[in-house]
Coordinates of C-alpha atoms and ligand atoms in Angstrom, one line a residue:
M1 CA -0.1 0.1 -0.2
K2 CA 1.3 3.3 -0.9
N3 CA 0.7 6.7 1.0
I4 CA -1.9 9.3 0.1
I5 CA -1.0 12.6 1.1
I6 CA -3.8 15.0 1.3
I7 CA -2.5 19.0 1.2
M8 CA -5.3 20.9 2.7
G9 CA -6.2 24.3 4.0
V10 CA -8.0 27.4 3.2
S11 CA -7.6 28.9 -0.4
G12 CA -4.7 30.6 -1.1
V13 CA -2.2 29.0 1.5
G14 CA -0.3 27.3 -1.6
K15 CA -1.8 23.9 -1.8
T16 CA -0.9 23.6 -5.3
T17 CA 2.9 25.0 -4.9
I18 CA 3.6 22.5 -2.1
G19 CA 1.7 19.3 -4.1
T20 CA 3.7 19.8 -7.2
L21 CA 7.2 20.3 -5.2
L22 CA 6.1 17.4 -3.2
S23 CA 5.4 15.1 -6.3
K24 CA 8.8 16.1 -8.0
K25 CA 10.6 15.0 -4.5
T26 CA 8.9 11.9 -4.0
G27 CA 7.8 10.7 -7.5
I28 CA 4.2 10.3 -6.4
P29 CA 1.8 11.9 -9.0
F30 CA -0.1 15.1 -8.1
F31 CA -3.7 15.7 -8.3
D32 CA -5.6 19.1 -8.0
G33 CA -8.7 18.7 -6.4
D34 CA -10.4 21.5 -8.1
D35 CA -10.0 19.6 -11.5
F36 CA -12.5 17.0 -10.2
H37 CA -15.4 19.2 -9.4
P38 CA -18.6 18.5 -11.5
E39 CA -19.6 21.1 -14.1
A40 CA -22.3 22.6 -11.8
N41 CA -19.8 23.2 -8.9
K42 CA -17.6 24.8 -11.2
Q43 CA -20.5 27.0 -12.5
K44 CA -21.5 27.8 -9.1
M45 CA -18.2 29.0 -7.8
A46 CA -17.6 31.0 -11.1
S47 CA -20.7 33.3 -10.3
G48 CA -19.0 33.8 -6.8
E49 CA -21.2 31.3 -4.8
A50 CA -19.8 29.1 -2.0
L51 CA -20.3 25.5 -2.2
N52 CA -22.4 23.8 0.5
D53 CA -22.0 20.2 1.9
H54 CA -24.3 18.7 -0.2
D55 CA -22.5 20.2 -3.5
R56 CA -19.2 18.8 -2.0
Q57 CA -20.3 15.1 -1.3
G58 CA -20.2 13.9 -5.0
W59 CA -16.6 15.5 -5.4
L60 CA -15.4 14.1 -2.0
E61 CA -16.6 10.8 -3.2
A62 CA -14.8 11.4 -6.5
L63 CA -11.4 12.1 -4.8
N64 CA -12.0 9.1 -2.3
A65 CA -12.3 6.9 -5.4
L66 CA -8.9 8.3 -6.9
A67 CA -6.9 7.7 -3.7
I68 CA -8.5 4.2 -3.2
R69 CA -7.1 3.4 -6.9
H70 CA -3.8 5.0 -6.3
Q71 CA -3.0 3.4 -2.9
K72 CA -2.5 0.2 -5.1
S73 CA -0.1 1.8 -7.3
E74 CA 2.2 4.5 -6.6
G75 CA 0.1 6.6 -4.3
A76 CA -1.1 9.9 -4.7
I77 CA -0.6 13.6 -3.5
I78 CA -4.1 15.3 -3.7
A79 CA -4.7 19.2 -3.1
C80 CA -7.9 19.6 -1.3
S81 CA -9.2 22.2 1.0
A82 CA -10.8 19.2 3.3
L83 CA -11.7 22.2 5.5
K84 CA -14.3 20.1 7.6
E85 CA -13.7 16.8 10.0
N86 CA -16.6 14.9 7.9
Y87 CA -15.0 15.8 4.5
R88 CA -11.7 14.3 5.6
Q89 CA -13.5 11.3 6.7
I90 CA -14.8 10.9 3.3
L91 CA -11.5 11.5 1.7
S92 CA -9.9 8.9 3.7
R93 CA -12.4 6.2 3.8
E94 CA -11.2 2.6 3.0
V95 CA -7.6 4.3 2.6
R96 CA -4.9 2.6 4.4
S97 CA -2.4 5.0 4.8
T98 CA -3.8 8.5 4.6
Y99 CA -1.7 11.8 5.6
F100 CA -3.3 15.3 5.8
V101 CA -0.9 18.0 5.4
H102 CA -2.4 21.0 6.9
L103 CA -0.9 24.4 5.6
K104 CA -1.8 27.3 8.1
G105 CA -1.4 30.9 7.8
D106 CA -3.2 33.9 9.0
F107 CA -5.9 36.0 7.2
E108 CA -3.5 39.0 6.1
L109 CA -0.6 36.9 5.0
I110 CA -3.1 34.8 2.9
T111 CA -5.0 38.0 1.4
E112 CA -1.5 39.8 0.8
R113 CA -0.1 36.6 -1.2
M114 CA -3.2 36.2 -3.0
K115 CA -3.3 39.8 -4.2
Q116 CA -0.1 39.2 -5.5
R117 CA -1.1 36.0 -7.5
K118 CA -2.6 37.1 -11.1
G119 CA -6.0 36.2 -11.7
H120 CA -6.4 34.4 -8.4
F121 CA -7.8 37.0 -6.1
M122 CA -10.7 35.9 -4.0
P123 CA -12.8 38.3 -2.3
P124 CA -12.0 38.8 1.2
V125 CA -15.4 37.9 2.2
L126 CA -15.3 34.4 0.6
L127 CA -11.8 33.8 2.7
I128 CA -13.5 34.6 5.7
S129 CA -16.2 32.3 5.3
Q130 CA -13.6 29.4 4.6
F131 CA -11.8 30.3 7.7
D132 CA -15.1 30.0 9.3
T133 CA -15.7 26.6 7.8
L134 CA -12.5 25.1 9.1
E135 CA -12.5 22.7 11.6
N136 CA -8.8 22.4 12.7
P137 CA -7.7 19.1 12.1
I138 CA -6.4 17.1 15.3
K139 CA -4.2 14.6 13.6
A140 CA -2.6 16.4 10.6
L141 CA 0.9 17.1 10.0
T142 CA 0.7 21.1 10.3
F143 CA 3.1 23.6 8.6
S144 CA 3.1 27.4 8.9
I145 CA 3.2 28.8 5.5
T146 CA 6.0 31.2 6.9
M147 CA 8.2 28.4 6.3
T148 CA 9.4 28.0 2.6
P149 CA 8.0 25.1 0.2
E150 CA 11.5 23.5 0.5
E151 CA 11.2 23.4 4.2
I152 CA 7.6 22.2 4.5
T153 CA 8.1 19.6 1.6
D154 CA 11.4 18.4 3.1
Q155 CA 9.7 17.7 6.3
V156 CA 6.9 15.9 4.9
V157 CA 9.1 13.6 2.9
R158 CA 10.9 12.9 6.0
I159 CA 8.2 12.4 8.3
V160 CA 6.3 10.1 5.9
N161 CA 9.4 8.2 4.7
H162 CA 11.9 8.1 7.6
K163 CA 9.9 7.2 10.8
T164 CA 11.9 7.3 14.0
E165 CA 11.9 4.5 16.4
F166 CA 11.3 6.5 19.6
G167 CA 9.9 10.0 20.8
L168 CA 10.7 12.0 23.9
I169 CA 8.6 14.8 25.0
G170 CA 10.1 17.5 27.5
L171 CA 13.7 19.0 26.8
G172 CA 14.9 19.9 30.7
V173 CA 18.0 18.8 32.0
M174 CA 17.0 14.9 32.0
G175 CA 15.1 14.9 28.7
K176 CA 18.0 16.2 27.2
S177 CA 20.4 14.1 28.2
L178 CA 18.3 10.8 27.7
S179 CA 17.8 12.1 24.0
R180 CA 21.5 12.0 23.6
N181 CA 21.8 8.9 25.6
L182 CA 19.4 7.1 22.9
A183 CA 21.0 9.0 19.8
N184 CA 24.5 8.0 21.1
N185 CA 23.2 4.6 21.1
G186 CA 22.2 4.6 17.6
F187 CA 18.6 4.9 17.8
T188 CA 16.7 7.7 15.6
I189 CA 14.4 9.8 17.8
S190 CA 11.8 12.4 17.6
M191 CA 12.0 15.2 20.2
Y192 CA 9.4 17.8 21.3
N193 CA 9.1 20.4 23.8
R194 CA 5.9 21.9 24.5
H195 CA 5.9 25.7 24.6
V196 CA 3.8 28.0 26.5
D197 CA 5.3 31.1 25.6
E198 CA 7.3 32.3 22.7
K199 CA 10.5 32.3 24.4
E200 CA 10.4 28.4 24.4
V201 CA 9.7 28.0 20.7
N202 CA 12.4 26.0 18.7
V203 CA 13.8 24.6 22.0
A204 CA 14.1 21.1 20.2
K205 CA 15.0 22.4 17.1
N206 CA 18.0 24.5 18.6
F207 CA 18.8 21.5 20.8
K208 CA 19.3 19.0 17.6
A209 CA 21.4 21.7 15.9
E210 CA 23.9 21.6 19.0
F211 CA 24.7 18.1 18.5
P212 CA 26.1 16.1 15.4
V213 CA 24.6 12.7 16.9
F214 CA 21.2 14.0 16.2
K215 CA 21.7 13.9 12.2
N216 CA 18.9 11.3 11.9
A217 CA 16.7 12.9 14.8
M218 CA 14.0 14.9 14.1
A219 CA 12.6 18.0 16.1
F220 CA 9.4 19.3 16.6
D221 CA 7.3 22.0 18.1
D222 CA 4.0 20.7 16.8
L223 CA 2.6 17.7 18.5
A224 CA 0.7 16.0 15.9
N225 CA 4.0 16.2 13.7
F226 CA 5.8 14.7 16.7
V227 CA 3.5 11.8 16.9
T228 CA 3.4 11.1 13.2
S229 CA 7.1 10.9 12.6
I230 CA 7.3 7.7 15.0
Q231 CA 6.9 4.1 14.0
R232 CA 4.2 2.2 15.4
P233 CA 3.7 0.8 18.0
R234 CA 4.9 4.3 19.1
K235 CA 7.2 4.5 22.2
I236 CA 7.0 8.1 23.3
M237 CA 8.8 8.8 26.8
L238 CA 7.4 11.9 28.9
M239 CA 10.4 13.6 30.8
V240 CA 8.1 16.3 32.3
N241 CA 7.4 17.4 35.8
A242 CA 5.5 15.2 38.1
G243 CA 2.0 15.9 38.7
K244 CA -0.5 17.8 36.4
P245 CA 1.9 18.4 33.7
V246 CA 2.0 14.7 33.3
D247 CA -1.6 14.5 32.8
Y248 CA -2.0 17.5 30.3
V249 CA 0.7 16.1 28.0
I250 CA -1.3 12.8 28.1
E251 CA -4.5 14.4 27.4
D252 CA -3.0 16.1 24.5
L253 CA -1.5 13.0 23.2
L254 CA -4.5 10.9 23.5
P255 CA -6.3 11.7 20.1
L256 CA -3.0 11.7 18.4
L257 CA -2.4 7.9 19.2
D258 CA -3.3 4.6 18.1
R259 CA -4.0 1.3 19.8
G260 CA -1.1 -0.5 21.1
D261 CA 1.0 3.0 21.3
I262 CA 3.0 3.2 24.6
I263 CA 3.8 6.1 26.8
I264 CA 6.5 6.0 29.3
D265 CA 6.7 8.3 32.1
G266 CA 10.3 8.8 33.2
G267 CA 9.7 11.2 35.7
N268 CA 9.5 11.1 39.4
S269 CA 5.4 10.8 39.4
H270 CA 3.7 9.5 42.7
F271 CA 3.0 5.5 42.1
E272 CA -0.6 6.2 42.7
D273 CA -0.7 8.6 39.9
T274 CA 1.2 5.9 37.9
K275 CA -1.4 3.2 38.8
R276 CA -4.3 5.7 37.9
R277 CA -2.7 6.4 34.3
V278 CA -2.2 2.8 33.6
D279 CA -5.9 1.9 34.4
H280 CA -7.1 4.9 32.5
L281 CA -4.8 4.6 29.4
N282 CA -5.4 0.5 29.4
K283 CA -9.1 1.4 28.8
K284 CA -8.1 3.0 25.8
A285 CA -5.8 0.2 24.3
I286 CA -2.7 2.5 25.0
H287 CA 0.0 1.0 27.2
F288 CA 1.1 3.1 30.0
V289 CA 4.8 2.3 31.4
G290 CA 5.7 4.4 34.5
A291 CA 9.4 4.1 34.8
G292 CA 11.9 5.9 37.6
V293 CA 14.6 6.9 36.6
S294 CA 18.1 7.6 38.6
G295 CA 21.4 8.8 38.1
G296 CA 21.0 12.8 37.4
E297 CA 22.0 14.5 34.4
E298 CA 25.3 12.7 34.0
G299 CA 23.5 9.0 34.6
A300 CA 20.8 10.0 32.1
L301 CA 23.5 11.1 29.8
K302 CA 26.0 8.1 30.5
G303 CA 23.6 5.4 31.6
P304 CA 20.9 5.7 34.2
S305 CA 19.0 2.9 36.2
I306 CA 15.7 2.8 35.2
M307 CA 13.0 0.8 37.0
P308 CA 9.7 0.4 34.5
S309 CA 6.5 -0.8 35.6
G310 CA 3.0 -1.1 34.4
S311 CA 2.2 -3.0 31.0
E312 CA 4.5 -6.0 30.8
E313 CA 3.5 -6.5 27.2
A314 CA 4.9 -3.1 26.5
Y315 CA 8.0 -3.6 28.4
K316 CA 9.1 -6.2 26.0
V317 CA 8.6 -3.7 23.2
L318 CA 10.9 -1.0 25.2
A319 CA 13.4 -3.7 26.6
P320 CA 15.8 -3.3 23.8
Y321 CA 15.6 0.5 24.0
L322 CA 15.5 0.7 27.8
E323 CA 18.2 -2.1 28.3
T324 CA 20.7 -0.5 25.8
I325 CA 20.6 3.1 27.2
A326 CA 20.8 2.0 30.9
A327 CA 24.1 1.7 32.6
T328 CA 25.5 -2.2 32.9
D329 CA 25.9 -4.0 36.3
K330 CA 29.4 -5.8 37.1
N331 CA 28.3 -8.5 34.6
G332 CA 27.4 -6.2 31.7
K333 CA 23.8 -6.9 32.3
G334 CA 21.8 -3.4 31.8
C335 CA 20.5 -1.9 35.0
C336 CA 16.8 -1.9 33.8
S337 CA 14.1 -4.7 34.2
Y338 CA 10.5 -4.9 34.5
V339 CA 10.0 -4.0 38.1
G340 CA 6.2 -5.2 38.4
P341 CA 2.5 -4.1 37.6
D342 CA 1.0 -0.6 37.8
G343 CA 3.0 1.9 40.0
S344 CA 5.6 -0.2 41.6
G345 CA 8.5 1.2 39.2
H346 CA 7.9 4.6 40.6
Y347 CA 7.4 3.4 44.2
I348 CA 10.9 1.9 44.0
K349 CA 12.3 4.7 42.9
M350 CA 10.3 6.7 45.7
V351 CA 12.2 4.3 48.2
H352 CA 15.3 4.7 46.6
N353 CA 15.2 8.5 47.0
G354 CA 14.0 7.9 50.5
I355 CA 17.3 5.7 51.0
E356 CA 19.3 8.3 49.3
Y357 CA 17.9 11.0 51.6
A358 CA 19.4 9.4 54.5
E359 CA 22.7 8.2 52.7
M360 CA 23.3 12.1 51.8
Q361 CA 22.3 12.6 55.7
L362 CA 24.5 10.2 57.2
L363 CA 27.5 11.8 55.2
A364 CA 26.5 15.4 56.2
E365 CA 26.7 14.4 59.7
V366 CA 30.0 12.6 59.4
Y367 CA 31.3 15.8 57.9
Q368 CA 29.5 18.0 60.8
L369 CA 31.3 15.5 63.5
L370 CA 34.4 16.0 62.0
R371 CA 34.1 19.6 61.5
M372 CA 33.5 20.0 65.2
Q373 CA 36.7 18.5 65.5
E374 CA 37.8 21.5 63.9
K375 CA 39.1 19.8 61.0
T376 CA 39.5 21.6 57.6
P377 CA 37.2 20.1 54.7
F378 CA 40.5 19.0 53.1
E379 CA 41.4 17.0 56.2
I380 CA 38.2 15.8 56.3
A381 CA 38.3 14.4 52.7
D382 CA 41.6 13.0 53.4
L383 CA 40.0 11.0 56.3
I384 CA 37.0 9.9 54.6
E385 CA 38.6 9.2 51.3
P386 CA 40.3 5.5 52.0
W387 CA 36.6 4.3 52.8
T388 CA 36.1 4.6 49.1
K389 CA 38.7 1.7 48.7
T390 CA 36.8 -0.4 51.1
A391 CA 33.2 -2.0 51.1
L392 CA 31.9 1.4 52.3
N393 CA 32.2 2.7 48.8
S394 CA 29.3 4.5 47.1
F395 CA 28.8 7.4 44.6
L396 CA 27.7 9.6 47.5
L397 CA 30.8 9.3 49.3
E398 CA 32.9 9.6 46.3
I399 CA 31.0 13.1 45.4
T400 CA 31.1 14.0 49.0
V401 CA 35.1 13.9 49.2
N402 CA 35.1 15.6 45.9
I403 CA 33.0 18.5 47.3
L404 CA 35.2 18.7 50.4
R405 CA 38.1 19.3 48.5
K406 CA 36.6 22.1 46.1
K407 CA 37.9 25.6 46.8
E408 CA 36.8 28.9 45.6
G409 CA 39.7 31.2 45.7
K410 CA 41.1 30.5 49.2
D411 CA 38.2 29.3 50.8
W412 CA 36.2 25.7 50.9
L413 CA 33.6 26.3 48.7
I414 CA 31.6 24.4 51.2
D415 CA 32.0 26.7 54.1
K416 CA 30.2 29.3 51.4
I417 CA 26.8 27.2 51.2
L418 CA 23.7 27.9 53.2
D419 CA 22.8 25.3 55.2
Q420 CA 19.5 24.9 54.3
A421 CA 18.1 22.1 52.2
G422 CA 15.6 21.8 49.7
N423 CA 13.5 18.7 48.4
K424 CA 11.1 17.9 45.4
G425 CA 8.9 15.8 47.6
T426 CA 9.9 11.8 46.8
G427 CA 11.7 11.4 50.7
N428 CA 8.3 12.9 51.8
W429 CA 6.4 10.6 49.7
T430 CA 8.5 7.7 51.4
T431 CA 7.7 8.9 54.9
V432 CA 4.2 8.8 54.4
S433 CA 4.3 5.6 52.6
A434 CA 6.0 4.1 55.5
A435 CA 3.5 5.2 58.0
N436 CA 0.5 4.1 55.9
L437 CA 1.9 0.7 55.8
G438 CA 3.2 0.7 59.6
I439 CA 6.9 0.3 58.7
P440 CA 9.4 2.4 60.9
A441 CA 11.5 3.8 58.0
T442 CA 12.7 5.8 61.0
V443 CA 16.3 6.6 59.4
I444 CA 14.7 7.9 56.0
S445 CA 12.0 9.9 57.9
S446 CA 14.8 11.5 60.2
A447 CA 16.6 12.5 57.1
L448 CA 13.6 14.5 55.7
F449 CA 13.0 15.9 58.9
A450 CA 16.9 17.1 59.4
R451 CA 16.2 18.7 55.8
Y452 CA 13.0 20.3 57.5
V453 CA 14.9 21.7 60.6
S454 CA 17.5 23.2 58.3
T455 CA 15.1 25.5 56.9
F456 CA 14.1 27.0 60.2
K457 CA 17.4 29.1 59.7
E458 CA 16.1 32.2 61.4
A459 CA 14.6 30.4 64.3
R460 CA 17.7 28.3 64.7
I461 CA 20.0 31.7 65.0
E462 CA 17.6 33.2 67.6
L463 CA 17.2 30.0 69.5
A464 CA 20.9 29.5 69.4
G465 CA 21.4 33.0 71.3
L466 CA 18.7 32.2 73.7
Y467 CA 19.7 29.0 74.9
Q468 CA 23.7 29.2 74.5
F469 CA 24.2 25.5 74.9
E470 CA 28.0 24.7 75.1
K471 CA 29.4 23.3 71.8
T472 CA 32.4 20.9 73.0
I473 CA 34.6 18.9 70.5
P474 CA 33.0 15.5 70.1
Q475 CA 35.7 12.7 71.3
F476 CA 36.0 10.0 68.9
D477 CA 38.5 8.4 66.5
I478 CA 38.3 8.2 62.7
N479 CA 38.0 4.3 62.7
T480 CA 35.0 4.4 65.4
L481 CA 33.1 7.0 62.8
K482 CA 33.8 4.5 60.0
E483 CA 32.3 1.5 62.0
A484 CA 29.3 3.6 63.2
Y485 CA 28.7 4.6 59.6
T486 CA 28.8 1.0 58.7
V487 CA 26.0 0.1 61.0
A488 CA 23.9 2.9 60.0
R489 CA 23.8 2.6 56.5
I490 CA 23.0 -1.1 56.9
I491 CA 19.9 -0.2 59.0
N492 CA 19.1 2.8 56.4
H493 CA 19.3 0.0 53.5
H494 CA 17.3 -2.4 55.7
Q495 CA 14.1 0.2 56.3
G496 CA 14.3 0.8 52.6
F497 CA 13.8 -2.7 51.5
S498 CA 11.5 -3.6 54.2
L499 CA 9.3 -0.7 53.1
I500 CA 9.3 -2.0 49.5
N501 CA 8.8 -5.6 50.8
E502 CA 5.7 -4.7 52.7
A503 CA 4.0 -2.3 49.8
S504 CA 4.6 -5.5 47.4
K505 CA 2.6 -7.8 49.7
K506 CA 0.2 -4.9 50.3
H507 CA -0.6 -4.6 46.3
A508 CA 0.7 -8.0 45.5
W509 CA 3.3 -6.8 43.1
N510 CA 5.5 -9.6 43.8
L511 CA 8.8 -7.6 44.0
N512 CA 12.1 -9.3 43.5
L513 CA 14.3 -7.3 46.0
S514 CA 17.6 -9.2 44.6
E515 CA 16.8 -7.8 41.1
I516 CA 15.9 -4.4 42.5
A517 CA 19.4 -4.1 44.4
R518 CA 20.9 -5.5 40.9
I519 CA 19.7 -2.5 38.8
W520 CA 20.7 0.0 41.7
T521 CA 24.4 -1.2 41.5
N522 CA 24.9 0.9 38.6
G523 CA 23.7 4.1 36.9
C524 CA 21.7 5.3 40.4
I525 CA 22.5 7.8 43.0
I526 CA 22.7 5.1 45.7
R527 CA 24.8 2.7 44.0
S528 CA 27.4 1.1 46.2
E529 CA 29.2 -1.7 47.3
L530 CA 26.7 -2.6 49.8
M531 CA 24.2 -2.5 47.2
E532 CA 26.4 -5.2 45.1
S533 CA 26.3 -7.5 48.3
L534 CA 22.7 -7.2 48.7
V535 CA 22.2 -8.6 45.2
D536 CA 23.7 -11.7 46.3
S537 CA 22.4 -11.6 49.9
F538 CA 18.7 -11.4 48.8
T539 CA 19.2 -14.3 46.4
I540 CA 20.3 -16.2 49.4
S541 CA 17.7 -15.3 51.7
E542 CA 14.6 -13.3 51.0
K543 CA 14.6 -12.5 54.9
E544 CA 14.9 -8.8 55.7
I545 CA 18.4 -7.2 55.9
L546 CA 18.7 -7.3 59.7
F547 CA 18.1 -11.1 59.9
Q548 CA 20.7 -12.0 56.9
P549 CA 24.0 -13.5 58.8
T550 CA 26.4 -11.1 57.0
A551 CA 24.4 -8.3 58.6
V552 CA 24.1 -9.8 62.1
N553 CA 27.7 -10.5 62.1
Q554 CA 28.7 -7.2 61.2
I555 CA 26.4 -5.2 63.4
K556 CA 27.3 -7.4 66.4
S557 CA 30.9 -6.2 66.0
L558 CA 30.3 -2.8 65.1
K559 CA 27.5 -1.6 67.3
K560 CA 29.5 -0.6 69.9
S561 CA 31.1 2.2 67.6
L562 CA 27.4 3.6 66.6
K563 CA 26.7 3.7 70.5
N564 CA 29.9 5.7 71.1
I565 CA 29.6 8.0 68.4
V566 CA 25.9 8.8 69.6
L567 CA 27.7 9.3 72.9
A568 CA 29.9 11.7 71.3
S569 CA 27.4 13.9 69.6
V570 CA 25.2 14.0 72.8
E571 CA 28.1 14.9 75.0
S572 CA 29.2 17.6 72.7
N573 CA 25.6 18.7 71.8
T574 CA 26.1 18.0 68.3
P575 CA 22.6 17.4 66.4
L576 CA 23.0 13.6 64.8
P577 CA 19.5 12.9 63.6
C578 CA 20.2 9.8 61.7
F579 CA 23.2 8.1 63.7
N580 CA 20.8 8.8 66.7
E581 CA 17.7 7.1 65.0
A582 CA 19.8 4.1 63.7
L583 CA 20.9 3.3 67.0
T584 CA 17.5 3.9 68.7
Y585 CA 15.8 1.4 66.0
L586 CA 18.5 -1.0 66.4
N587 CA 18.0 -0.9 70.3
S588 CA 14.3 -1.4 69.9
M589 CA 14.2 -4.1 67.2
V590 CA 16.6 -6.1 69.5
T591 CA 14.4 -5.7 72.5
K592 CA 12.3 -8.6 73.5
N593 CA 10.3 -6.5 75.9
L594 CA 9.1 -2.9 75.0
S595 CA 7.2 -0.5 76.8
A596 CA 4.4 -0.8 74.6
N597 CA 2.5 -2.7 77.6
M598 CA 2.2 0.7 79.3
I599 CA 0.9 2.3 75.9
Q600 CA -1.8 -0.8 75.8
A601 CA -2.6 0.0 79.5
Q602 CA -2.9 3.9 79.1
R603 CA -5.1 3.3 76.0
D604 CA -7.5 1.1 77.8
Y605 CA -7.4 3.4 80.9
F606 CA -8.8 6.7 79.1
G607 CA -10.6 5.0 75.7
A608 CA -11.4 1.4 77.0
H609 CA -9.5 0.5 73.9
T610 CA -8.7 -2.9 75.3
Y611 CA -5.7 -5.0 75.6
K612 CA -3.8 -8.2 74.8
R613 CA -1.9 -10.2 77.8
I614 CA 1.0 -12.3 77.6
D615 CA -0.4 -15.2 80.1
Q616 CA -3.6 -15.5 78.3
E617 CA -5.7 -15.3 74.6
G618 CA -8.2 -12.5 73.9
T619 CA -8.7 -9.2 74.4
F620 CA -9.1 -7.6 77.9
H621 CA -10.5 -4.3 79.5
T622 CA -10.1 -3.5 83.0
D623 CA -11.8 -0.8 85.2
W624 CA -9.1 1.1 86.2
F625 CA -11.0 3.3 88.5
V626 CA -12.1 0.4 91.0
K627 CA -9.7 0.2 93.7
Ligands
LIG701 C1 18.2 10.3 40.8 C2 17.7 11.6 42.2 C3 16.8 12.4 41.2 C4 17.0 13.8 42.1 C5 16.0 13.8 43.2 C6 16.4 14.4 44.6 O1 17.8 9.2 41.5 O2 18.7 10.6 40.1 O3 16.9 10.8 43.1 O4 15.6 11.9 40.9 O5 18.0 14.2 42.4 O6 14.6 14.2 42.4 O7 15.2 14.8 45.0 P1 15.2 16.1 46.0 O8 15.1 17.2 45.3 O9 13.9 15.8 46.6 O10 16.5 15.7 46.9

């Protein structure tokens, strides 16, 4: 089957010029729709009267018959105003591959151009009536007539003949890096950036022009052209801000897509939104894959960790692309695999970020304790850099060493940075989810709240003045700190993976913890030696980390150091939320009898909430007021 290309638009936009030029470039024969009008229509138009729907019916059917005949042979390019949706339906009836090319121009420009064309001047009132009749087509390839005929026809030829393999919407930092990553790996891509104001026009085109690797890529400002340029089933990745923007883009895309097309959301979306979108699009026969992507700008460019979930059928189509652009693990396998149903990919990305918050905070606390010992940032870097040669190594540790060595003139840059940390919400979501599921992910939530505390700068300054607590030099040696840090990290990872495990049970996601650890061994922000070791330990035992023999042995021998670091922080009035919480959590979890019997009794006392006993089965209530 050959293509039928219908060049449409109001009179005077240059349909014949474009059709003829396109025909020259493609060898597909050109037909001017006007030549197919019956005599009666021609006479009516000559007398200056506009045609009505009834007059047009037979003419449109004749053009449709022409298209049907020609799709079997060499195809056809037909110039026809096709102003109404219903006309376009008649034109494309039983035609397999029809492209409408809509030429768009404003009234003044068209009038001006028509005046200059000999013998082709149309009274403005007739042109106005054409504009009134025009129902803008949704799926048509649309071009402004301010472009040259060469540019328009070149683009039509490219879109129709050279479809790309993958589409990307949203050219922010991550979208740009992922686009380059796809192109660097030899994939042909289409890129689109939504523009709300004029400044953002041409973002995609300018970006394409920056890198030679985009030679075969296509860049668009028009969404319909972008969608049409992609091979079916279309694979379109959204790299837009989480929340409403994702829904807006989906709604814009929906009328342009066909059954079986795939939308991938690569942003940090909330997992419940992802589930809603998977269900919503499923009803429309469109696949939706929510994919957590970690690695920041550099990772997205050179190989991120990718956590896709949702339609498994769609994932099979995506795997060759996503697994190629992802980072590779130590065995050369891509750090990307199908995570599970609905929003599970975004869920684990959310917990990834929760673990990330705590890993960052623990390192900030290491830095703070050493700074309190009056060490310079450079000395601190020297003290912790050797850890990178041990099982403690991680991406976040490495960047912390580099940060500590960064100077600005004679000063350490870190000393110039304000102590107020922002966040984009994923740590908050992790804490909320942990609370909802009843999982004490307390090291993660302490890291989140430490960021919140940091934002109260003015209050902290005032309170520091009011209380004047003496800050002394914390007493500890570097090895004790190293051991305490080792234990605190194990507890952080234990909490994060326990949360994932609980969510997996609650939603029947059947998540594979070892595989999750594997795709987090490279590309992502929390890649580390510890993560490597979890890949194997979760294969040997599905038990939570604190129950695994390696963790038991390590914590038994190192716990004292965690206690000593916490003691040093308490003695010196140094705030150390995550180390403190790691110790408290550990102490709680290894305590057979907690004080919760008192809580039970209190609840029963004031609210008759009842309680359970250790010596009898059942539920009990005591009348506490009877002596
Ligand atoms: C990643 C990061 C990335 C980003 C977070 C941080 O895995 O690549 O987690 O997603 O850094 O959005 O979020 P905050 O701004 O909340 O720290």
